[in-house]
Amino acid sequence: MANPGLLPLAVLSDTSTKDSILQSVAAQIENITNPRTQNNVMASTAILAGLVLDEALIQRLLRRDNMRESVIYQSILQEGADEKERQIVVNLLKAGASLELITQVTGLTVEKI
C-alpha cells in the first residue's frame, strides 16, 4: 500500500463486514516492512477498531505484542500511570500524609505534588 497511514481508517468505513475489513487490514499491516511504522499503524488500527468492534476480535486479529512497542500505546500507558500517581497523591493528602512522606512514597518532588 502506498500510504499505510490510511489503513486504520478502513475499519470505520460504512459496511456491515467490519470484522473482515479488520482481517484484511491486519494482513496488510503484516506486510509493512518498517517495524516502527508497522507497530504504530497496528496500534492506531486497534484504537479506531475499538470504536466499532469487539475487543476480543481486535486482539485476535492484531498482534498485541507489536502494539506494545508503538509510541501511541506507550503514550496511553504513560497517561494511565500518571493518572494513577496523581490519584495516589490525592488519597495520601486526604488521609493527612505529610508532604515528606508523599515524596518518599511517590518519588515526586514537593513542587510536583
N, CA, C and O atoms as a Tinker XYZ file with bonds, in Angstrom:
   452  protein
     1  N      0.852000   -1.182000    0.000000    73     2
     2  CA     0.000000    0.000000    0.000000    64     1     3
     3  C      0.892000    1.238000    0.000000    63     2     4     5
     4  O      1.902000    1.293000    0.701000    81     3
     5  N      0.507000    2.213000   -0.784000    73     3     6
     6  CA     1.304000    3.434000   -0.921000    64     5     7
     7  C      1.303000    4.263000    0.351000    63     6     8     9
     8  O      2.316000    4.873000    0.692000    81     7
     9  N      0.179000    4.292000    1.056000    73     7    10
    10  CA     0.099000    5.086000    2.279000    64     9    11
    11  C     -0.489000    4.248000    3.411000    63    10    12    13
    12  O     -1.701000    4.258000    3.626000    81    11
    13  N      0.366000    3.521000    4.137000    73    11    14
    14  CA    -0.144000    2.655000    5.206000    64    13    15
    15  C     -0.812000    3.416000    6.341000    63    14    16    17
    16  O     -1.550000    2.825000    7.130000    81    15
    17  N     -0.562000    4.720000    6.435000    73    15    18
    18  CA    -1.185000    5.521000    7.480000    64    17    19
    19  C     -2.695000    5.600000    7.357000    63    18    20    21
    20  O     -3.376000    5.977000    8.311000    81    19
    21  N     -3.226000    5.250000    6.196000    73    19    22
    22  CA    -4.676000    5.272000    5.992000    64    21    23
    23  C     -5.347000    3.968000    6.423000    63    22    24    25
    24  O     -6.567000    3.931000    6.585000    81    23
    25  N     -4.585000    2.917000    6.608000    73    23    26
    26  CA    -5.157000    1.613000    6.970000    64    25    27
    27  C     -6.058000    1.660000    8.202000    63    26    28    29
    28  O     -7.127000    1.049000    8.181000    81    27
    29  N     -5.681000    2.353000    9.270000    73    27    30
    30  CA    -6.543000    2.355000   10.461000    64    29    31
    31  C     -7.952000    2.885000   10.205000    63    30    32    33
    32  O     -8.891000    2.525000   10.916000    81    31
    33  N     -8.101000    3.729000    9.205000    73    31    34
    34  CA    -9.412000    4.322000    8.918000    64    33    35
    35  C    -10.369000    3.341000    8.250000    63    34    36    37
    36  O    -11.583000    3.546000    8.286000    81    35
    37  N     -9.849000    2.288000    7.648000    73    35    38
    38  CA   -10.690000    1.345000    6.903000    64    37    39
    39  C    -11.773000    0.717000    7.767000    63    38    40    41
    40  O    -12.885000    0.491000    7.291000    81    39
    41  N    -11.468000    0.433000    9.025000    73    39    42
    42  CA   -12.464000   -0.222000    9.889000    64    41    43
    43  C    -13.632000    0.696000   10.217000    63    42    44    45
    44  O    -14.668000    0.232000   10.694000    81    43
    45  N    -13.480000    1.971000    9.972000    73    43    46
    46  CA   -14.564000    2.912000   10.240000    64    45    47
    47  C    -15.472000    3.107000    9.029000    63    46    48    49
    48  O    -16.439000    3.865000    9.091000    81    47
    49  N    -15.161000    2.425000    7.931000    73    47    50
    50  CA   -15.975000    2.579000    6.724000    64    49    51
    51  C    -17.390000    2.071000    6.963000    63    50    52    53
    52  O    -17.631000    1.240000    7.839000    81    51
    53  N    -18.299000    2.577000    6.180000    73    51    54
    54  CA   -19.720000    2.255000    6.332000    64    53    55
    55  C    -20.010000    0.911000    5.664000    63    54    56    57
    56  O    -20.434000    0.861000    4.510000    81    55
    57  N    -19.780000   -0.159000    6.390000    73    55    58
    58  CA   -20.000000   -1.501000    5.865000    64    57    59
    59  C    -20.420000   -2.419000    6.995000    63    58    60    61
    60  O    -20.128000   -2.164000    8.164000    81    59
    61  N    -21.098000   -3.475000    6.639000    73    59    62
    62  CA   -21.547000   -4.427000    7.665000    64    61    63
    63  C    -20.492000   -5.495000    7.935000    63    62    64    65
    64  O    -20.662000   -6.313000    8.839000    81    63
    65  N    -19.418000   -5.501000    7.173000    73    63    66
    66  CA   -18.386000   -6.528000    7.323000    64    65    67
    67  C    -17.113000   -5.947000    7.928000    63    66    68    69
    68  O    -16.014000   -6.164000    7.418000    81    67
    69  N    -17.273000   -5.218000    9.003000    73    67    70
    70  CA   -16.123000   -4.567000    9.639000    64    69    71
    71  C    -15.086000   -5.582000   10.118000    63    70    72    73
    72  O    -13.887000   -5.305000   10.089000    81    71
    73  N    -15.545000   -6.761000   10.559000    73    71    74
    74  CA   -14.598000   -7.775000   11.018000    64    73    75
    75  C    -13.728000   -8.285000    9.877000    63    74    76    77
    76  O    -12.531000   -8.501000   10.066000    81    75
    77  N    -14.312000   -8.482000    8.690000    73    75    78
    78  CA   -13.496000   -8.937000    7.563000    64    77    79
    79  C    -12.588000   -7.817000    7.060000    63    78    80    81
    80  O    -11.495000   -8.081000    6.560000    81    79
    81  N    -13.033000   -6.578000    7.190000    73    79    82
    82  CA   -12.171000   -5.441000    6.825000    64    81    83
    83  C    -10.972000   -5.401000    7.766000    63    82    84    85
    84  O     -9.842000   -5.199000    7.324000    81    83
    85  N    -11.214000   -5.594000    9.066000    73    83    86
    86  CA   -10.105000   -5.604000   10.022000    64    85    87
    87  C     -9.141000   -6.739000    9.706000    63    86    88    89
    88  O     -7.926000   -6.571000    9.813000    81    87
    89  N     -9.669000   -7.883000    9.320000    73    87    90
    90  CA    -8.811000   -9.019000    8.965000    64    89    91
    91  C     -7.940000   -8.663000    7.762000    63    90    92    93
    92  O     -6.752000   -8.986000    7.737000    81    91
    93  N     -8.518000   -8.007000    6.776000    73    91    94
    94  CA    -7.768000   -7.587000    5.595000    64    93    95
    95  C     -6.714000   -6.540000    5.956000    63    94    96    97
    96  O     -5.581000   -6.595000    5.478000    81    95
    97  N     -7.099000   -5.597000    6.797000    73    95    98
    98  CA    -6.160000   -4.560000    7.246000    64    97    99
    99  C     -5.002000   -5.199000    8.006000    63    98   100   101
   100  O     -3.846000   -4.828000    7.807000    81    99
   101  N     -5.312000   -6.159000    8.875000    73    99   102
   102  CA    -4.265000   -6.841000    9.651000    64   101   103
   103  C     -3.265000   -7.519000    8.722000    63   102   104   105
   104  O     -2.059000   -7.480000    8.968000    81   103
   105  N     -3.762000   -8.140000    7.659000    73   103   106
   106  CA    -2.871000   -8.797000    6.698000    64   105   107
   107  C     -1.981000   -7.772000    5.999000    63   106   108   109
   108  O     -0.798000   -8.026000    5.771000    81   107
   109  N     -2.544000   -6.626000    5.661000    73   107   110
   110  CA    -1.749000   -5.580000    5.010000    64   109   111
   111  C     -0.721000   -4.984000    5.969000    63   110   112   113
   112  O      0.387000   -4.637000    5.559000    81   111
   113  N     -1.083000   -4.868000    7.223000    73   111   114
   114  CA    -0.145000   -4.347000    8.222000    64   113   115
   115  C      1.050000   -5.285000    8.356000    63   114   116   117
   116  O      2.183000   -4.834000    8.521000    81   115
   117  N      0.796000   -6.582000    8.286000    73   115   118
   118  CA     1.885000   -7.563000    8.378000    64   117   119
   119  C      2.916000   -7.363000    7.270000    63   118   120   121
   120  O      4.079000   -7.731000    7.435000    81   119
   121  N      2.501000   -6.789000    6.151000    73   119   122
   122  CA     3.406000   -6.583000    5.017000    64   121   123
   123  C      4.208000   -5.290000    5.097000    63   122   124   125
   124  O      5.061000   -5.043000    4.245000    81   123
   125  N      3.953000   -4.471000    6.095000    73   123   126
   126  CA     4.727000   -3.233000    6.264000    64   125   127
   127  C      6.116000   -3.620000    6.760000    63   126   128   129
   128  O      6.250000   -4.302000    7.775000    81   127
   129  N      7.135000   -3.188000    6.048000    73   127   130
   130  CA     8.494000   -3.638000    6.362000    64   129   131
   131  C      9.166000   -2.859000    7.487000    63   130   132   133
   132  O     10.014000   -3.406000    8.192000    81   131
   133  N      8.804000   -1.607000    7.664000    73   131   134
   134  CA     9.403000   -0.800000    8.726000    64   133   135
   135  C      8.728000   -1.153000   10.054000    63   134   136   137
   136  O      7.536000   -0.894000   10.219000    81   135
   137  N      9.469000   -1.742000   11.008000    73   135   138
   138  CA     8.854000   -2.185000   12.266000    64   137   139
   139  C      8.157000   -1.070000   13.041000    63   138   140   141
   140  O      7.081000   -1.284000   13.600000    81   139
   141  N      8.753000    0.102000   13.077000    73   139   142
   142  CA     8.142000    1.215000   13.818000    64   141   143
   143  C      6.814000    1.625000   13.178000    63   142   144   145
   144  O      5.814000    1.821000   13.867000    81   143
   145  N      6.822000    1.749000   11.863000    73   143   146
   146  CA     5.587000    2.089000   11.149000    64   145   147
   147  C      4.549000    1.002000   11.349000    63   146   148   149
   148  O      3.376000    1.292000   11.585000    81   147
   149  N      4.975000   -0.247000   11.256000    73   147   150
   150  CA     4.059000   -1.372000   11.439000    64   149   151
   151  C      3.409000   -1.323000   12.823000    63   150   152   153
   152  O      2.193000   -1.473000   12.945000    81   151
   153  N      4.210000   -1.115000   13.854000    73   151   154
   154  CA     3.683000   -1.060000   15.221000    64   153   155
   155  C      2.723000    0.107000   15.413000    63   154   156   157
   156  O      1.676000   -0.044000   16.042000    81   155
   157  N      3.076000    1.263000   14.877000    73   155   158
   158  CA     2.220000    2.442000   15.029000    64   157   159
   159  C      0.901000    2.299000   14.269000    63   158   160   161
   160  O     -0.155000    2.680000   14.773000    81   159
   161  N      0.965000    1.753000   13.064000    73   159   162
   162  CA    -0.258000    1.547000   12.281000    64   161   163
   163  C     -1.140000    0.505000   12.966000    63   162   164   165
   164  O     -2.363000    0.642000   12.994000    81   163
   165  N     -0.517000   -0.530000   13.515000    73   163   166
   166  CA    -1.285000   -1.564000   14.205000    64   165   167
   167  C     -1.978000   -0.990000   15.442000    63   166   168   169
   168  O     -3.151000   -1.273000   15.684000    81   167
   169  N     -1.270000   -0.201000   16.209000    73   167   170
   170  CA    -1.866000    0.391000   17.410000    64   169   171
   171  C     -2.983000    1.362000   17.040000    63   170   172   173
   172  O     -4.033000    1.380000   17.682000    81   171
   173  N     -2.757000    2.161000   16.015000    73   171   174
   174  CA    -3.790000    3.103000   15.573000    64   173   175
   175  C     -5.027000    2.360000   15.084000    63   174   176   177
   176  O     -6.157000    2.771000   15.349000    81   175
   177  N     -4.804000    1.275000   14.376000    73   175   178
   178  CA    -5.917000    0.460000   13.892000    64   177   179
   179  C     -6.700000   -0.114000   15.061000    63   178   180   181
   180  O     -7.931000   -0.110000   15.049000    81   179
   181  N     -5.997000   -0.604000   16.065000    73   179   182
   182  CA    -6.672000   -1.178000   17.235000    64   181   183
   183  C     -7.506000   -0.129000   17.956000    63   182   184   185
   184  O     -8.625000   -0.407000   18.385000    81   183
   185  N     -6.966000    1.064000   18.087000    73   183   186
   186  CA    -7.693000    2.135000   18.780000    64   185   187
   187  C     -8.975000    2.485000   18.028000    63   186   188   189
   188  O    -10.045000    2.578000   18.630000    81   187
   189  N     -8.868000    2.678000   16.724000    73   187   190
   190  CA   -10.048000    3.039000   15.938000    64   189   191
   191  C    -11.024000    1.869000   15.820000    63   190   192   193
   192  O    -12.239000    2.070000   15.840000    81   191
   193  N    -10.507000    0.665000   15.698000    73   191   194
   194  CA   -11.384000   -0.509000   15.618000    64   193   195
   195  C    -12.181000   -0.669000   16.904000    63   194   196   197
   196  O    -13.305000   -1.170000   16.886000    81   195
   197  N    -11.604000   -0.245000   18.011000    73   195   198
   198  CA   -12.288000   -0.326000   19.294000    64   197   199
   199  C    -13.561000    0.500000   19.349000    63   198   200   201
   200  O    -14.405000    0.289000   20.220000    81   199
   201  N    -13.702000    1.430000   18.432000    73   199   202
   202  CA   -14.925000    2.236000   18.374000    64   201   203
   203  C    -16.097000    1.461000   17.780000    63   202   204   205
   204  O    -17.256000    1.783000   18.042000    81   203
   205  N    -15.789000    0.430000   16.972000    73   203   206
   206  CA   -16.863000   -0.259000   16.246000    64   205   207
   207  C    -16.843000   -1.779000   16.363000    63   206   208   209
   208  O    -17.779000   -2.440000   15.913000    81   207
   209  N    -15.798000   -2.342000   16.957000    73   207   210
   210  CA   -15.681000   -3.797000   17.032000    64   209   211
   211  C    -15.396000   -4.264000   18.456000    63   210   212   213
   212  O    -14.998000   -3.480000   19.317000    81   211
   213  N    -15.607000   -5.538000   18.677000    73   211   214
   214  CA   -15.383000   -6.183000   19.961000    64   213   215
   215  C    -13.886000   -6.301000   20.256000    63   214   216   217
   216  O    -13.093000   -6.611000   19.368000    81   215
   217  N    -13.515000   -6.052000   21.498000    73   215   218
   218  CA   -12.102000   -6.090000   21.898000    64   217   219
   219  C    -11.466000   -7.457000   21.644000    63   218   220   221
   220  O    -10.318000   -7.531000   21.208000    81   219
   221  N    -12.197000   -8.529000   21.912000    73   219   222
   222  CA   -11.646000   -9.875000   21.715000    64   221   223
   223  C    -11.291000  -10.107000   20.250000    63   222   224   225
   224  O    -10.256000  -10.701000   19.948000    81   223
   225  N    -12.134000   -9.649000   19.352000    73   223   226
   226  CA   -11.870000   -9.792000   17.917000    64   225   227
   227  C    -10.632000   -8.997000   17.523000    63   226   228   229
   228  O     -9.786000   -9.482000   16.772000    81   227
   229  N    -10.534000   -7.797000   18.021000    73   227   230
   230  CA    -9.386000   -6.944000   17.702000    64   229   231
   231  C     -8.098000   -7.599000   18.183000    63   230   232   233
   232  O     -7.110000   -7.645000   17.450000    81   231
   233  N     -8.105000   -8.102000   19.402000    73   231   234
   234  CA    -6.897000   -8.724000   19.951000    64   233   235
   235  C     -6.540000  -10.003000   19.203000    63   234   236   237
   236  O     -5.365000  -10.350000   19.080000    81   235
   237  N     -7.546000  -10.696000   18.709000    73   235   238
   238  CA    -7.285000  -11.935000   17.972000    64   237   239
   239  C     -6.651000  -11.633000   16.619000    63   238   240   241
   240  O     -5.764000  -12.359000   16.170000    81   239
   241  N     -7.103000  -10.567000   15.971000    73   239   242
   242  CA    -6.627000  -10.267000   14.625000    64   241   243
   243  C     -5.354000   -9.425000   14.589000    63   242   244   245
   244  O     -4.570000   -9.523000   13.644000    81   243
   245  N     -5.151000   -8.617000   15.591000    73   243   246
   246  CA    -3.961000   -7.760000   15.617000    64   245   247
   247  C     -3.004000   -8.263000   16.686000    63   246   248   249
   248  O     -3.410000   -8.538000   17.815000    81   247
   249  N     -1.759000   -8.378000   16.330000    73   247   250
   250  CA    -0.771000   -8.893000   17.281000    64   249   251
   251  C     -0.512000   -7.872000   18.374000    63   250   252   253
   252  O      0.034000   -6.796000   18.129000    81   251
   253  N     -0.909000   -8.228000   19.569000    73   251   254
   254  CA    -0.807000   -7.318000   20.707000    64   253   255
   255  C      0.645000   -7.003000   21.068000    63   254   256   257
   256  O      0.958000   -5.885000   21.477000    81   255
   257  N      1.527000   -7.988000   20.915000    73   255   258
   258  CA     2.930000   -7.763000   21.272000    64   257   259
   259  C      3.545000   -6.652000   20.427000    63   258   260   261
   260  O      4.381000   -5.895000   20.921000    81   259
   261  N      3.148000   -6.544000   19.172000    73   259   262
   262  CA     3.654000   -5.459000   18.325000    64   261   263
   263  C      3.103000   -4.114000   18.757000    63   262   264   265
   264  O      3.809000   -3.106000   18.728000    81   263
   265  N      1.842000   -4.099000   19.158000    73   263   266
   266  CA     1.231000   -2.836000   19.564000    64   265   267
   267  C      1.927000   -2.252000   20.785000    63   266   268   269
   268  O      2.011000   -1.033000   20.927000    81   267
   269  N      2.420000   -3.103000   21.656000    73   267   270
   270  CA     3.080000   -2.637000   22.878000    64   269   271
   271  C      4.301000   -1.773000   22.575000    63   270   272   273
   272  O      4.687000   -0.938000   23.392000    81   271
   273  N      4.903000   -1.966000   21.421000    73   271   274
   274  CA     6.092000   -1.199000   21.047000    64   273   275
   275  C      5.738000    0.139000   20.399000    63   274   276   277
   276  O      6.618000    0.967000   20.163000    81   275
   277  N      4.477000    0.351000   20.117000    73   275   278
   278  CA     4.030000    1.566000   19.444000    64   277   279
   279  C      4.148000    2.781000   20.352000    63   278   280   281
   280  O      3.916000    2.690000   21.558000    81   279
   281  N      4.509000    3.915000   19.769000    73   279   282
   282  CA     4.592000    5.149000   20.552000    64   281   283
   283  C      3.210000    5.556000   21.066000    63   282   284   285
   284  O      3.095000    6.149000   22.139000    81   283
   285  N      2.179000    5.244000   20.314000    73   283   286
   286  CA     0.812000    5.565000   20.736000    64   285   287
   287  C      0.455000    4.753000   21.972000    63   286   288   289
   288  O     -0.054000    5.296000   22.953000    81   287
   289  N      0.718000    3.469000   21.923000    73   287   290
   290  CA     0.423000    2.583000   23.047000    64   289   291
   291  C      1.207000    3.019000   24.282000    63   290   292   293
   292  O      0.658000    3.083000   25.382000    81   291
   293  N      2.486000    3.317000   24.094000    73   291   294
   294  CA     3.327000    3.741000   25.209000    64   293   295
   295  C      2.822000    5.048000   25.815000    63   294   296   297
   296  O      2.858000    5.231000   27.032000    81   295
   297  N      2.356000    5.944000   24.967000    73   295   298
   298  CA     1.810000    7.212000   25.447000    64   297   299
   299  C      0.556000    6.989000   26.288000    63   298   300   301
   300  O      0.383000    7.620000   27.331000    81   299
   301  N     -0.309000    6.099000   25.838000    73   299   302
   302  CA    -1.526000    5.788000   26.589000    64   301   303
   303  C     -1.170000    5.156000   27.932000    63   302   304   305
   304  O     -1.764000    5.492000   28.956000    81   303
   305  N     -0.210000    4.247000   27.927000    73   303   306
   306  CA     0.229000    3.632000   29.186000    64   305   307
   307  C      0.775000    4.679000   30.153000    63   306   308   309
   308  O      0.478000    4.647000   31.347000    81   307
   309  N      1.574000    5.605000   29.631000    73   307   310
   310  CA     2.158000    6.646000   30.478000    64   309   311
   311  C      1.079000    7.543000   31.061000    63   310   312   313
   312  O      1.153000    7.930000   32.228000    81   311
   313  N      0.075000    7.877000   30.252000    73   311   314
   314  CA    -1.044000    8.684000   30.757000    64   313   315
   315  C     -1.740000    7.980000   31.920000    63   314   316   317
   316  O     -2.072000    8.601000   32.930000    81   315
   317  N     -1.952000    6.680000   31.759000    73   315   318
   318  CA    -2.598000    5.905000   32.821000    64   317   319
   319  C     -1.759000    5.882000   34.088000    63   318   320   321
   320  O     -2.288000    6.017000   35.191000    81   319
   321  N     -0.458000    5.711000   33.933000    73   319   322
   322  CA     0.435000    5.687000   35.091000    64   321   323
   323  C      0.460000    7.048000   35.786000    63   322   324   325
   324  O      0.454000    7.125000   37.014000    81   323
   325  N      0.489000    8.116000   34.993000    73   323   326
   326  CA     0.482000    9.464000   35.569000    64   325   327
   327  C     -0.811000    9.727000   36.333000    63   326   328   329
   328  O     -0.791000   10.308000   37.418000    81   327
   329  N     -1.927000    9.301000   35.768000    73   327   330
   330  CA    -3.223000    9.495000   36.429000    64   329   331
   331  C     -3.277000    8.713000   37.740000    63   330   332   333
   332  O     -3.780000    9.213000   38.746000    81   331
   333  N     -2.765000    7.500000   37.726000    73   331   334
   334  CA    -2.741000    6.679000   38.942000    64   333   335
   335  C     -1.878000    7.345000   40.013000    63   334   336   337
   336  O     -2.238000    7.369000   41.190000    81   335
   337  N     -0.739000    7.881000   39.589000    73   335   338
   338  CA     0.154000    8.567000   40.519000    64   337   339
   339  C     -0.541000    9.780000   41.145000    63   338   340   341
   340  O     -0.431000   10.011000   42.349000    81   339
   341  N     -1.253000   10.546000   40.323000    73   339   342
   342  CA    -1.989000   11.710000   40.839000    64   341   343
   343  C     -3.046000   11.275000   41.851000    63   342   344   345
   344  O     -3.238000   11.926000   42.878000    81   343
   345  N     -3.725000   10.181000   41.554000    73   343   346
   346  CA    -4.770000    9.697000   42.457000    64   345   347
   347  C     -4.176000    9.245000   43.789000    63   346   348   349
   348  O     -4.773000    9.462000   44.843000    81   347
   349  N     -3.016000    8.625000   43.743000    73   347   350
   350  CA    -2.344000    8.202000   44.976000    64   349   351
   351  C     -1.992000    9.425000   45.821000    63   350   352   353
   352  O     -2.193000    9.424000   47.035000    81   351
   353  N     -1.469000   10.465000   45.179000    73   351   354
   354  CA    -1.121000   11.696000   45.901000    64   353   355
   355  C     -2.363000   12.301000   46.542000    63   354   356   357
   356  O     -2.332000   12.696000   47.707000    81   355
   357  N     -3.450000   12.375000   45.791000    73   355   358
   358  CA    -4.700000   12.928000   46.329000    64   357   359
   359  C     -5.169000   12.108000   47.528000    63   358   360   361
   360  O     -5.564000   12.666000   48.551000    81   359
   361  N     -5.125000   10.796000   47.399000    73   359   362
   362  CA    -5.554000    9.928000   48.506000    64   361   363
   363  C     -4.676000   10.108000   49.742000    63   362   364   365
   364  O     -5.178000   10.141000   50.865000    81   363
   365  N     -3.369000   10.223000   49.533000    73   363   366
   366  CA    -2.459000   10.426000   50.660000    64   365   367
   367  C     -2.708000   11.779000   51.329000    63   366   368   369
   368  O     -2.688000   11.884000   52.556000    81   367
   369  N     -2.941000   12.807000   50.522000    73   367   370
   370  CA    -3.232000   14.132000   51.086000    64   369   371
   371  C     -4.535000   14.105000   51.886000    63   370   372   373
   372  O     -4.615000   14.680000   52.972000    81   371
   373  N     -5.551000   13.439000   51.346000    73   371   374
   374  CA    -6.832000   13.331000   52.053000    64   373   375
   375  C     -6.682000   12.572000   53.365000    63   374   376   377
   376  O     -7.395000   12.839000   54.332000    81   375
   377  N     -5.750000   11.624000   53.387000    73   375   378
   378  CA    -5.525000   10.825000   54.593000    64   377   379
   379  C     -4.654000   11.558000   55.605000    63   378   380   381
   380  O     -4.416000   11.059000   56.705000    81   379
   381  N     -4.179000   12.747000   55.229000    73   379   382
   382  CA    -3.393000   13.544000   56.157000    64   381   383
   383  C     -1.904000   13.262000   56.133000    63   382   384   385
   384  O     -1.188000   13.638000   57.061000    81   383
   385  N     -1.426000   12.604000   55.084000    73   383   386
   386  CA     0.005000   12.308000   54.996000    64   385   387
   387  C      0.790000   13.601000   54.788000    63   386   388   389
   388  O      0.317000   14.535000   54.140000    81   387
   389  N      1.978000   13.634000   55.339000    73   387   390
   390  CA     2.836000   14.813000   55.181000    64   389   391
   391  C      3.436000   14.831000   53.774000    63   390   392   393
   392  O      3.520000   13.803000   53.103000    81   391
   393  N      3.848000   16.017000   53.349000    73   391   394
   394  CA     4.498000   16.137000   52.047000    64   393   395
   395  C      5.771000   15.302000   51.998000    63   394   396   397
   396  O      6.104000   14.715000   50.968000    81   395
   397  N      6.473000   15.258000   53.118000    73   395   398
   398  CA     7.710000   14.467000   53.180000    64   397   399
   399  C      7.416000   12.994000   52.913000    63   398   400   401
   400  O      8.127000   12.343000   52.146000    81   399
   401  N      6.373000   12.474000   53.544000    73   399   402
   402  CA     6.004000   11.071000   53.341000    64   401   403
   403  C      5.579000   10.835000   51.891000    63   402   404   405
   404  O      5.956000    9.831000   51.287000    81   403
   405  N      4.802000   11.753000   51.338000    73   403   406
   406  CA     4.330000   11.598000   49.960000    64   405   407
   407  C      5.500000   11.603000   48.983000    63   406   408   409
   408  O      5.513000   10.822000   48.030000    81   407
   409  N      6.489000   12.480000   49.210000    73   407   410
   410  CA     7.657000   12.498000   48.326000    64   409   411
   411  C      8.441000   11.198000   48.429000    63   410   412   413
   412  O      8.967000   10.710000   47.429000    81   411
   413  N      8.521000   10.637000   49.628000    73   411   414
   414  CA     9.223000    9.364000   49.811000    64   413   415
   415  C      8.482000    8.222000   49.117000    63   414   416   417
   416  O      9.102000    7.376000   48.474000    81   415
   417  N      7.172000    8.203000   49.247000    73   415   418
   418  CA     6.370000    7.108000   48.692000    64   417   419
   419  C      6.305000    7.175000   47.166000    63   418   420   421
   420  O      6.422000    6.154000   46.489000    81   419
   421  N      6.117000    8.383000   46.630000    73   419   422
   422  CA     5.900000    8.519000   45.185000    64   421   423
   423  C      7.156000    8.834000   44.388000    63   422   424   425
   424  O      7.210000    8.576000   43.186000    81   423
   425  N      8.161000    9.388000   45.046000    73   423   426
   426  CA     9.356000    9.809000   44.322000    64   425   427
   427  C      9.188000   11.158000   43.644000    63   426   428   429
   428  O     10.085000   11.620000   42.939000    81   427
   429  N      8.038000   11.792000   43.857000    73   427   430
   430  CA     7.787000   13.112000   43.277000    64   429   431
   431  C      8.441000   14.194000   44.123000    63   430   432   433
   432  O      8.680000   14.012000   45.317000    81   431
   433  N      8.722000   15.312000   43.489000    73   431   434
   434  CA     9.222000   16.461000   44.241000    64   433   435
   435  C      8.035000   17.178000   44.875000    63   434   436   437
   436  O      6.890000   16.974000   44.472000    81   435
   437  N      8.315000   18.016000   45.866000    73   435   438
   438  CA     7.258000   18.792000   46.519000    64   437   439
   439  C      6.559000   19.679000   45.486000    63   438   440   441
   440  O      5.343000   19.861000   45.544000    81   439
   441  N      7.327000   20.227000   44.546000    73   439   442
   442  CA     6.754000   21.090000   43.511000    64   441   443
   443  C      5.736000   20.337000   42.654000    63   442   444   445
   444  O      4.704000   20.893000   42.280000    81   443
   445  N      6.027000   19.084000   42.348000    73   443   446
   446  CA     5.106000   18.300000   41.517000    64   445   447
   447  C      3.854000   17.900000   42.280000    63   446   448   449
   448  O      2.793000   17.702000   41.688000    81   447
   449  N      3.982000   17.780000   43.596000    73   447   450
   450  CA     2.828000   17.398000   44.419000    64   449   451
   451  C      1.897000   18.577000   44.484000    63   450   452
   452  O      0.848000   18.500000   45.123000    81   451
